[in-house]
Coordinates of C-alpha atoms and ligand atoms in Angstrom, one line a residue:
X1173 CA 0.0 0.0 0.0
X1174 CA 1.0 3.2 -1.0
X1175 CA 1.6 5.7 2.2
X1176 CA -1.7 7.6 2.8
X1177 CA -1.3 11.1 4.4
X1178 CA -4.0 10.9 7.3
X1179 CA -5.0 13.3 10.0
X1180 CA -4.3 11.8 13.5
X1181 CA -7.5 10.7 15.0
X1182 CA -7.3 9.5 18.6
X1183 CA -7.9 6.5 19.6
X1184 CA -11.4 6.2 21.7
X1185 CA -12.9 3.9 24.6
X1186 CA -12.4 1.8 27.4
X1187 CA -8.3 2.2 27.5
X1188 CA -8.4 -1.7 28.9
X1189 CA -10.1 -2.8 26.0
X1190 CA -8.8 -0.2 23.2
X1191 CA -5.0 0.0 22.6
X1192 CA -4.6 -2.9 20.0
X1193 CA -1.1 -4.1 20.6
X1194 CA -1.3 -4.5 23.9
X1195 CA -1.4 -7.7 25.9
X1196 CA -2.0 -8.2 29.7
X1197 CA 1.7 -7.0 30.0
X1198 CA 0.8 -3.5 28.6
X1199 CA -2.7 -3.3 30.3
X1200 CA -1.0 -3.3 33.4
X1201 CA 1.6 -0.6 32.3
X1202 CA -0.9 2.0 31.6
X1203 CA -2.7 1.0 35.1
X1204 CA 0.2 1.6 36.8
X1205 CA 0.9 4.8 35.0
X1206 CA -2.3 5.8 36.0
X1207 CA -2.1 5.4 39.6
X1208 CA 1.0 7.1 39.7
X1209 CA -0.8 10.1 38.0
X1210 CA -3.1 9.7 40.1
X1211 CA -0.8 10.1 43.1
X1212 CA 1.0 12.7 41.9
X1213 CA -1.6 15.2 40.6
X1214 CA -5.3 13.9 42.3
X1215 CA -6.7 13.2 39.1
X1216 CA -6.7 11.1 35.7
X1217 CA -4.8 11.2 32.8
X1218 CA -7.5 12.9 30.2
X1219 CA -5.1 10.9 27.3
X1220 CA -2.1 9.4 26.6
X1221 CA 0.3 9.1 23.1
X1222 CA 2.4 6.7 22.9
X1223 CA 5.6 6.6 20.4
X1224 CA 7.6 3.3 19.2
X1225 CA 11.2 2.9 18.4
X1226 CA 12.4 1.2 15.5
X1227 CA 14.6 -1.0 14.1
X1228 CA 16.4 -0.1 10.6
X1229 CA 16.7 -3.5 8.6
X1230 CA 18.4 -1.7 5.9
X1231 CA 19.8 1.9 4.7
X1232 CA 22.0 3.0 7.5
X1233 CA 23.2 7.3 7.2
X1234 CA 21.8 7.7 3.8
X1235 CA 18.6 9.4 5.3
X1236 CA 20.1 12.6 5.7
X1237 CA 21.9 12.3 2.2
X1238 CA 18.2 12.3 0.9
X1239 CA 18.0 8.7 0.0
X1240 CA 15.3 6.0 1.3
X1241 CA 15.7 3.7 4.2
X1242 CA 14.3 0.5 5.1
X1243 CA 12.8 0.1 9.1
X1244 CA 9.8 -1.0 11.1
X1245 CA 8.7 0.1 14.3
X1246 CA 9.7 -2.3 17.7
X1247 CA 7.1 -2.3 19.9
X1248 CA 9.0 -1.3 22.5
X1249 CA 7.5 2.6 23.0
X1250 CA 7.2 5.7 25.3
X1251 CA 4.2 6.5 26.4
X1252 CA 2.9 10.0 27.9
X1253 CA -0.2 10.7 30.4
X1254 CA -1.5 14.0 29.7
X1255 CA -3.8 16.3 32.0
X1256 CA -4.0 19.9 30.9
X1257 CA -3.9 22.7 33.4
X1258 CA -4.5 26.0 33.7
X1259 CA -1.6 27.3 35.7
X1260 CA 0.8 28.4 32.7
X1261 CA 3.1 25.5 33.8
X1262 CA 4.6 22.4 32.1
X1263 CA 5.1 19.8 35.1
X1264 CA 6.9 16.3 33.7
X1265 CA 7.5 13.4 36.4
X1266 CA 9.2 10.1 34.9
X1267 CA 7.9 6.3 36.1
X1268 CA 11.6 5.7 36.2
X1269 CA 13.0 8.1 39.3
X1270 CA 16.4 8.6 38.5
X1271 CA 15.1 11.2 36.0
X1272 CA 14.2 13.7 38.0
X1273 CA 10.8 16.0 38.3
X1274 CA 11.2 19.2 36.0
X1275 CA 8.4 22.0 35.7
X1276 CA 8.8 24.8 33.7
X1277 CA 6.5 27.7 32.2
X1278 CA 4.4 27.5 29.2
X1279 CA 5.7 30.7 27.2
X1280 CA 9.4 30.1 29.5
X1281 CA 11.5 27.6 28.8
X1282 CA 15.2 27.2 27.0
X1283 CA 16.4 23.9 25.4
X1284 CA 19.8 24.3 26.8
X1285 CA 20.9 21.2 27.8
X1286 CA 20.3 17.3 27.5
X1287 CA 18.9 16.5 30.4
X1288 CA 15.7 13.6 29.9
X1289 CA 13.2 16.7 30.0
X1290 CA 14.9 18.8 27.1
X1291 CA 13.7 16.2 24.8
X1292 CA 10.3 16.6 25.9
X1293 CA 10.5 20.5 24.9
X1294 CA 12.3 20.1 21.7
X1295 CA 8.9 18.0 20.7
X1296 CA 7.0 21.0 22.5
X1297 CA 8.6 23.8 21.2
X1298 CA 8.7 22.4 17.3
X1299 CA 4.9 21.7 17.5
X1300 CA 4.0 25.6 19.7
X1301 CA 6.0 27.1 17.2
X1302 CA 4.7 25.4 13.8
X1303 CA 1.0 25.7 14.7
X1304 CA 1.9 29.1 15.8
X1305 CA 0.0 28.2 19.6
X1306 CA 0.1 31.8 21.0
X1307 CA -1.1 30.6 24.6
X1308 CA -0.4 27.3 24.9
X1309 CA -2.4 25.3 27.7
X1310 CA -0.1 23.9 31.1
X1311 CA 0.0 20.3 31.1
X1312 CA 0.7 17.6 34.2
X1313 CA 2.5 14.7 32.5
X1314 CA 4.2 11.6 33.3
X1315 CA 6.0 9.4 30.8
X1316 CA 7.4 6.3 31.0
X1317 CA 9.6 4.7 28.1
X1318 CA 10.4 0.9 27.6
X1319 CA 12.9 1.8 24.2
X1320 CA 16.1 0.5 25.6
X1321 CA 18.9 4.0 25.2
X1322 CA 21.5 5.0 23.8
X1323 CA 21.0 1.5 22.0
X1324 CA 20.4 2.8 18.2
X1325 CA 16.6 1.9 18.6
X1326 CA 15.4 5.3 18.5
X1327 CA 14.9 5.9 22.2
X1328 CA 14.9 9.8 22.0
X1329 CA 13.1 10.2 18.9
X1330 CA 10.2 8.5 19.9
X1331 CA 10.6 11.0 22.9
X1332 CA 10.6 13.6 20.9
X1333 CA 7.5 12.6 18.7
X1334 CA 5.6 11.4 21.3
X1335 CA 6.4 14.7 23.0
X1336 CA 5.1 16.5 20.1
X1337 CA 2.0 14.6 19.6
X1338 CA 0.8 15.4 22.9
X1339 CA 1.6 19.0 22.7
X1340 CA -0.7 18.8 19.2
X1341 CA -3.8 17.0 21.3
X1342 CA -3.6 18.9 24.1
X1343 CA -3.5 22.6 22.8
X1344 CA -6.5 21.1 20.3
X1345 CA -4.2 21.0 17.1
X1346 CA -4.5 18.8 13.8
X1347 CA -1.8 17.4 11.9
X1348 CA -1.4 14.6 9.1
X1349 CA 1.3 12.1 10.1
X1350 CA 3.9 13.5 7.4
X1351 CA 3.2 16.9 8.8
X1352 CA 4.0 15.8 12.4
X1353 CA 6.8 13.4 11.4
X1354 CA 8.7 16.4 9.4
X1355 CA 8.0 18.9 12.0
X1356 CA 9.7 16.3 14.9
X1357 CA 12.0 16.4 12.7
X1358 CA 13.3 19.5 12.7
X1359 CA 13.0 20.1 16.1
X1360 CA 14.6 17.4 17.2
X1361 CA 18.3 19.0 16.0
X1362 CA 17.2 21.3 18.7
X1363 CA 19.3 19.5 20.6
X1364 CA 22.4 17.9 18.7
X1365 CA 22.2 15.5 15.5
X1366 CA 21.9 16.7 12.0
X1367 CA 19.9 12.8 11.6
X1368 CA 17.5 13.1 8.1
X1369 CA 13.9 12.4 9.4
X1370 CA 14.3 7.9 9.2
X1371 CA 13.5 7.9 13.0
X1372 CA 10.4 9.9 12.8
X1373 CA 8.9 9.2 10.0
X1374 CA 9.0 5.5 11.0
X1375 CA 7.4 6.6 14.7
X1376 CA 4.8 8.1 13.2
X1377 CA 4.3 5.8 9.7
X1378 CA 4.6 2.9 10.9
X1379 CA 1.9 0.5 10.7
X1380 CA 1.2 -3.8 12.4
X1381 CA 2.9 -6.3 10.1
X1382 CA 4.6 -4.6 7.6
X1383 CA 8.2 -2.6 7.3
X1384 CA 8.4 0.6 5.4
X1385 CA 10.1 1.8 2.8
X1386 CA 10.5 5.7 3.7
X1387 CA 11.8 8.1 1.0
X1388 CA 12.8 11.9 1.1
X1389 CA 12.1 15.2 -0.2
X1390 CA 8.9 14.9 0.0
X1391 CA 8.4 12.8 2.6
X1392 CA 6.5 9.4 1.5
X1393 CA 6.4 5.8 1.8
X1394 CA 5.5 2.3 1.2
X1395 CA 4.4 -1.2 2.9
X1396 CA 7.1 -3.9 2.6
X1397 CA 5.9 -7.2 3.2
X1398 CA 9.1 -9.1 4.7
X1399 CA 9.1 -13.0 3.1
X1400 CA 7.4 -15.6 5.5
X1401 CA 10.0 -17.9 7.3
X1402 CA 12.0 -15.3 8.9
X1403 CA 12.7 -13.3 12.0
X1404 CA 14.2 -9.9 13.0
X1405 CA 15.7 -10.6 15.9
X1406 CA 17.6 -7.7 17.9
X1407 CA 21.1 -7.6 20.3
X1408 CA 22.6 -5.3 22.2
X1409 CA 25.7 -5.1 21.8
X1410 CA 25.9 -3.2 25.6
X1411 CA 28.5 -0.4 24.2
X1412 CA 26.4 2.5 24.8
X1413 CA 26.2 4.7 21.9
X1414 CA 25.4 7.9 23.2
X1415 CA 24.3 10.6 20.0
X1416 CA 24.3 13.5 22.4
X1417 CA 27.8 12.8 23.3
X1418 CA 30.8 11.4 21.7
X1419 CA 29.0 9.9 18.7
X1420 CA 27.2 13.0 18.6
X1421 CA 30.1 14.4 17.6
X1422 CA 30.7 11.5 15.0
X1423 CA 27.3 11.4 13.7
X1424 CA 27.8 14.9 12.6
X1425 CA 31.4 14.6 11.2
X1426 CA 29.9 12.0 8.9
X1427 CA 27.1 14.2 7.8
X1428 CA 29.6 17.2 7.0
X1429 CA 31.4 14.5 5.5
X1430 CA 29.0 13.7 3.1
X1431 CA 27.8 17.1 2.5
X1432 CA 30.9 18.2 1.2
X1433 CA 31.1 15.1 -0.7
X1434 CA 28.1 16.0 -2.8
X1435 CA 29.8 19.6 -3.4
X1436 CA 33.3 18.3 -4.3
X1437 CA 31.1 16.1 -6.7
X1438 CA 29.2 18.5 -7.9
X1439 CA 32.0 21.3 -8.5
X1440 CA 33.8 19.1 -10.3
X1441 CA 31.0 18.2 -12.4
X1442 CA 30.1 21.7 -13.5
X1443 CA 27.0 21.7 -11.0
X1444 CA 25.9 25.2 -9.1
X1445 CA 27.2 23.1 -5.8
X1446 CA 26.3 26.3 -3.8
X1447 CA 22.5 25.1 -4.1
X1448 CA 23.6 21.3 -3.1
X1449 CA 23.5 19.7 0.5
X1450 CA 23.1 16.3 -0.1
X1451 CA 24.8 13.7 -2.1
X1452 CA 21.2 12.4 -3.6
X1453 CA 20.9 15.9 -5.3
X1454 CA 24.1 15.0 -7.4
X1455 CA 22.2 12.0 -8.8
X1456 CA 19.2 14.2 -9.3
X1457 CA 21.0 17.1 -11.2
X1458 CA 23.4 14.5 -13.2
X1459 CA 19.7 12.4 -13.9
X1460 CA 22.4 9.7 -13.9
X1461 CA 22.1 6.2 -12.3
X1462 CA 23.4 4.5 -9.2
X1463 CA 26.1 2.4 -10.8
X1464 CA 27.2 5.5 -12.4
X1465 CA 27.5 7.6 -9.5
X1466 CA 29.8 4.9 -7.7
X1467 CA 31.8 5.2 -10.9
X1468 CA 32.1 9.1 -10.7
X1469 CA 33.4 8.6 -7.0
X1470 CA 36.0 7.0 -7.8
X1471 CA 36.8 9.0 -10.6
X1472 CA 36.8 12.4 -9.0
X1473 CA 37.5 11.5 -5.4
X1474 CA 40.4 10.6 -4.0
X1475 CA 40.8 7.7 -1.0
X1476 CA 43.2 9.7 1.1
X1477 CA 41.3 12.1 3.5
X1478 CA 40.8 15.7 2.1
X1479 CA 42.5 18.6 4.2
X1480 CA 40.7 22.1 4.9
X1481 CA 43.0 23.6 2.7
X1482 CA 42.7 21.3 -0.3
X1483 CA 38.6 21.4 -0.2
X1484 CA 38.8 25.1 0.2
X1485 CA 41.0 25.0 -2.8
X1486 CA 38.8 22.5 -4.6
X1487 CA 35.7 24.7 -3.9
X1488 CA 37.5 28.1 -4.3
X1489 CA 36.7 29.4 -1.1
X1490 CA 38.1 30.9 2.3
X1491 CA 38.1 29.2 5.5
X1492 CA 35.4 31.1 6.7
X1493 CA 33.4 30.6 3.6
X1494 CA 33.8 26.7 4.0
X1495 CA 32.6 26.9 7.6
X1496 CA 29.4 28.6 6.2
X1497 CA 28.6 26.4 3.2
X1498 CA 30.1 23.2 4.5
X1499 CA 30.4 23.2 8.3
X1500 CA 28.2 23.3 11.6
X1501 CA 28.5 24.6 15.0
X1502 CA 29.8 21.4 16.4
X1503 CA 32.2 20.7 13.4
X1504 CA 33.5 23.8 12.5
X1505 CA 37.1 22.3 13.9
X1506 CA 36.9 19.1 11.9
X1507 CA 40.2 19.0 9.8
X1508 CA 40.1 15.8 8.0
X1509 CA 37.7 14.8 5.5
X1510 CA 37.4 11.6 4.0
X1511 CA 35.5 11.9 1.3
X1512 CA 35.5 8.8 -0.7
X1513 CA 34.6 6.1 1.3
X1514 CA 31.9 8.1 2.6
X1515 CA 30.3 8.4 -0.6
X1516 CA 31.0 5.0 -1.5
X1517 CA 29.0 3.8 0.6
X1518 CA 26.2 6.2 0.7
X1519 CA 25.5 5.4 -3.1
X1520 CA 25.8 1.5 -2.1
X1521 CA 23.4 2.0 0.5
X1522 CA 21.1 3.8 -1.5
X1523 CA 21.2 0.8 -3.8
X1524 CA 20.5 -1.9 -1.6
X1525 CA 18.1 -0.7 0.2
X1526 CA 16.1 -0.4 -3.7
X1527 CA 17.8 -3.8 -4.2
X1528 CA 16.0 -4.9 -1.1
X1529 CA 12.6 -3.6 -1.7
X1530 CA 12.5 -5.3 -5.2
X1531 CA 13.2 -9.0 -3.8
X1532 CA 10.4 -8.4 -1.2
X1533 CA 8.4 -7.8 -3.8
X1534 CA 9.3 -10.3 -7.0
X1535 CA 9.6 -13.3 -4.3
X1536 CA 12.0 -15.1 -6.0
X1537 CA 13.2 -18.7 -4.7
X1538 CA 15.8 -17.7 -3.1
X1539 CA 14.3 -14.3 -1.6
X1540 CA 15.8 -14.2 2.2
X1541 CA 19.2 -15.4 0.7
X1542 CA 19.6 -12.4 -1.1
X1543 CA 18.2 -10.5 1.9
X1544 CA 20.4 -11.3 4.1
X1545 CA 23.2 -10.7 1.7
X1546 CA 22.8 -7.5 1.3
X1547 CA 22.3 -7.2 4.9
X1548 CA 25.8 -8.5 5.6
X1549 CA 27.0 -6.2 2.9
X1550 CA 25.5 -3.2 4.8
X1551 CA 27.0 -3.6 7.5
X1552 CA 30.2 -4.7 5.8
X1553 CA 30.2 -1.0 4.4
X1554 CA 29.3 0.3 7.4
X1555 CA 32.1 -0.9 9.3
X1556 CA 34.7 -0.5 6.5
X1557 CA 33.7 2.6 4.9
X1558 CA 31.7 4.4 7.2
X1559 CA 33.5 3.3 10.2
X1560 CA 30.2 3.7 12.7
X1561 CA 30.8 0.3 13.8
X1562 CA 32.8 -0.5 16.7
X1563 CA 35.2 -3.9 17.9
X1564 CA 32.0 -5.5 20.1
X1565 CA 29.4 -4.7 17.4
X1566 CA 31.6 -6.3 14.6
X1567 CA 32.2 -9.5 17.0
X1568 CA 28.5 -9.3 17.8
X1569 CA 27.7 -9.3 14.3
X1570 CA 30.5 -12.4 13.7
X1571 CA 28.7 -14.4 16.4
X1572 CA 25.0 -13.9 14.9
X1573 CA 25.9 -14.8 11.3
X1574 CA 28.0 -18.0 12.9
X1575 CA 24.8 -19.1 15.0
X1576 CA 22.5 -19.6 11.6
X1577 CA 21.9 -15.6 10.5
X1578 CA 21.1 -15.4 6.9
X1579 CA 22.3 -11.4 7.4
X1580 CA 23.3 -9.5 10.5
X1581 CA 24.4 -5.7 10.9
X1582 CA 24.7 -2.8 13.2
X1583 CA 21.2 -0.9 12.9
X1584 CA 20.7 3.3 14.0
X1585 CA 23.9 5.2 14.3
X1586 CA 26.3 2.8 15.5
X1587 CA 29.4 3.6 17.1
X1588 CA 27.9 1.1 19.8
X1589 CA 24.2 -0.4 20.2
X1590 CA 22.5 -2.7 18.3
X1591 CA 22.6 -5.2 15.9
X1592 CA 19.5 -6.9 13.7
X1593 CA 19.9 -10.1 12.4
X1594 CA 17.3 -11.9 9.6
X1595 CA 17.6 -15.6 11.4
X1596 CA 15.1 -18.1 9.8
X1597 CA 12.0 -18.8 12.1
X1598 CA 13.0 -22.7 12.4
X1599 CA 16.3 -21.9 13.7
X1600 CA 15.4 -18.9 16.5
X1601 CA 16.0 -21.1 19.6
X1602 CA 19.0 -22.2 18.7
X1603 CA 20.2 -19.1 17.3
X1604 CA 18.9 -17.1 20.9
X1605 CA 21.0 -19.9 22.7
X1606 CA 24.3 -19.7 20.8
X1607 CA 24.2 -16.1 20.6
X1608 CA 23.6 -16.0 24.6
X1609 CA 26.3 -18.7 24.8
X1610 CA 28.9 -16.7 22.6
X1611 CA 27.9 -13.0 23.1
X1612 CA 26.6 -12.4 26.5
X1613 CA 27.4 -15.6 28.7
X1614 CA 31.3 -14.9 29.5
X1615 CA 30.6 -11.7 30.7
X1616 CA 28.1 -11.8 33.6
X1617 CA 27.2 -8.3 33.7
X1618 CA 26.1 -8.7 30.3
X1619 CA 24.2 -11.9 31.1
X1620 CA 22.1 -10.6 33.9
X1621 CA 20.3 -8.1 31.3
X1622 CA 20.1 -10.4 28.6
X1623 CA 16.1 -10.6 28.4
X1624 CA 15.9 -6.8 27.4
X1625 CA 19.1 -7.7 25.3
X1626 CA 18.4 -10.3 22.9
X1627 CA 14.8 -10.6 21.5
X1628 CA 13.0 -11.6 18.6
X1629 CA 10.7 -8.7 16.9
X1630 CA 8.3 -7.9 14.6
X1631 CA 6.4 -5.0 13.1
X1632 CA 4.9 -3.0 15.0
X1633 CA 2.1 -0.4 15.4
X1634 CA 2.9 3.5 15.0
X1635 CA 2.5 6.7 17.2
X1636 CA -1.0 7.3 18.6
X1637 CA -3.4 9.0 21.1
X1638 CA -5.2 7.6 23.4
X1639 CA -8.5 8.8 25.0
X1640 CA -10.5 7.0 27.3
X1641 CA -13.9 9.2 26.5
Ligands
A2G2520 O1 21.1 7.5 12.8 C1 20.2 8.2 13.7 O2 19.3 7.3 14.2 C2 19.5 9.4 13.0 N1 18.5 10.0 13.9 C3 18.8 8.9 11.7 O3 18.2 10.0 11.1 C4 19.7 8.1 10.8 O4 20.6 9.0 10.2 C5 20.4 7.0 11.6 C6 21.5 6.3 10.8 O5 20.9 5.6 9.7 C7 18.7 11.1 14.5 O6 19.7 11.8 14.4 C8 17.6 11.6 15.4

């Protein structure tokens, strides 16, 4: 099914009864994020959103180089009780208590920081500011998350949407899923990443049963029915991989990386490169295909890493000019580029992820070989010539293809977190226990969180509201 743009509509009735994907486990959640709300504030929640996290099977850092990705939401999620209130304040108490209580005012507030709650008001402040909310109504909230962090399953985006969604329903505003996916979006680089929309779009997109396939400018996407006789099955590598912080700082290396990529590219191929940011608008101007770009790559760029001085030469431009065209805030020092393998492996990417897409829908014979191929070759990329991998995910990834994986990678950022492996459904208890007995057993730190470690998943339902009227 092609992606249809639809208005959010909340969910209504008996919350017990309504929210679909949940079992007796999530039943008694929301109860007991009730009676905490309860406790807290003397009365009920008058609704609740609720965000997932994903999992990317395919099309790692290409989102943000305008090209499609491949992920499905986990149902793993964050949920949000919401009571409006009329005091002008924003109070926020977390089921977990090592984040601490935070209240703020409604027309008051500064994203200047990353503590838990700043994600809450970058979702806030993008969706006050887009629907241009001049007096926007107090709310008494409490949210508890189940995504595990800093794991590259999306943790603080679905924050962030889910943030944003209850903003939107409590201050009475309307948005189509697209609109709210592009606006979280944005406001999520509020507070660090450059990251191209893959994360929210999925939260918001997703839908039971099926992965997407989620493309750019303008946002859009498509069901992808996965082959029967296989499961996605995630593990944590336990190396946290912490975007705000250190691979923050890597995340958007590689995206400045990439950018200037596509204006190296472009200059040399006679392109206005001022008007390009991304390496899929070299394809677009050139009208040229895949293949062909990989060709040009390794015609005009060079494998050694550029210098400042040698792109500025390239692009005829100061310093200064490069820091404004090229650079951000939180890169302007970088001093080595490398150029190559970077786009190398964006343009691969690009093409397996359309490679991937096609066998899931021709079926052939030999359908999940070729899936997990290219799976192992996207993570071989990633690793090689992206280098967002890390020692314990490429051992992690070693010990899921060895225990009967037809295709295991890293999946999110990297740099840490987690892998997805494609593991035929006849062979998942013997791949859970070799993994276990490989992975996680020699280390018993690792061992005693295993259960929210090493699990089997499967498509899950996208963002929604929740009303009990
Ligand atoms: O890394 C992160 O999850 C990015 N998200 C996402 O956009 C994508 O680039 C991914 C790597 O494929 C954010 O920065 C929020």
């Amino acid at each position: 099914m092609e992606g249809e743009n639809k208005e959010f509509v909340p969910i209504c009735g008996d919350l017990n009864i309504v929210y679909p994907t949940s079992g007796a486990a999530a039943t008694s959640r929301y109860q007991a994020i009730k009676k905490k709300f309860d406790s807290l504030y003397g009365v009920a929640p008058l609704f609740y959103c609720r965000a997932p996290g994903r999992v990317n099977i395919i099309g790692e850092h290409i989102d943000y180089c305008g090209y499609g990705v491949l992920p499905m939401a986990i149902e793993q999620d964050i949920v949000i009780a919401v009571a409006p209130s009329h005091d002008g304040k924003i109070v926020l108490c977390n089921m977990d208590t090592k984040f601490k209580r935070y209240e703020v005012g409604t027309e008051d507030y500064n994203i200047d920081g990353k503590e838990w709650y700043h994600y809450f008001l970058c979702g806030y402040k993008g969706i006050v500011e887009h629907l241009d909310i001049k007096h926007p109504i107090g709310m008494n909230i409490v949210v508890d998350g189940n995504v595990p962090k800093n794991a590259g399953l999306s943790s603080s985006s679905a924050f962030v949407c889910c943030s944003g969604l209850a903003t939107m329903h409590a201050n009475g505003g309307k948005l189509t899923k697209i609109e709210i996916a592009e606006v979280c979006t944005k406001c999520e680089r509020y507070i660090g990443t450059e990251g191209g929309g893959m994360d929210q779009a999925c939260s918001f997109l997703a839908g039971f049963g099926t992965a997407k396939h989620i493309e750019f400018d303008p946002l859009r996407y498509k069901d992808i029915t996965i082959p029967d006789g296989v499961v996605f099955v995630i593990a944590n590598s336990l190396v946290e991989m912490n975007k705000s912080k250190t691979a923050g700082t890597h995340f958007n290396v590689r995206v400045v990386e990439c950018r200037t990529a596509a204006q190296v590219l472009a200059k040399t191929k006679g392109i206005d490169w001022k008007s390009v940011r991304k390496l899929a608008q070299v394809q677009e101007k050139l009208d040229v295909t895949l293949e062909k770009m990989l060709e040009f790559v390794d015609e005009v760029l060079h494998n050694e890493p550029y210098t400042r001085e040698e792109i500025c030469k390239i692009l005829e431009i100061s310093d200064d000019e490069l820091i404004k065209q090229c650079l951000s805030e939180s890169t302007e020092h970088v001093s080595s580029f490398k150029l190559q393998d970077r786009a190398r492996h964006v343009y691969s990417e690009a093409k397996r992820v359309l490679e991937f897409r096609e066998v899931c829908e021709r079926k052939p014979n030999n359908a999940i070989v070729c899936l997990g191929g290219l799976m192992n070759k996207s993570h071989d990329s990633c690793s090689f010539q992206y280098e967002c991998s890390c020692d314990e995910l490429d051992e992690l990834v070693k010990c899921c293809r060895s225990a009967g994986a037809l295709g295991s990678r890293l999946t999110g950022a990297g740099w840490g977190g987690c892998t997805v492996s494609m593991v035929p459904s006849s062979l998942l208890h013997d791949f859970l226990h070799k993994v276990q007995f490989e992975y996680y057993s020699k280390d018993p730190a690792k061992l005693a969180v295993i259960n929210h470690s090493l699990f089997a998943t499967s498509p899950g339902d996208g963002a929604a509201i929740i009303t009990s009227e």
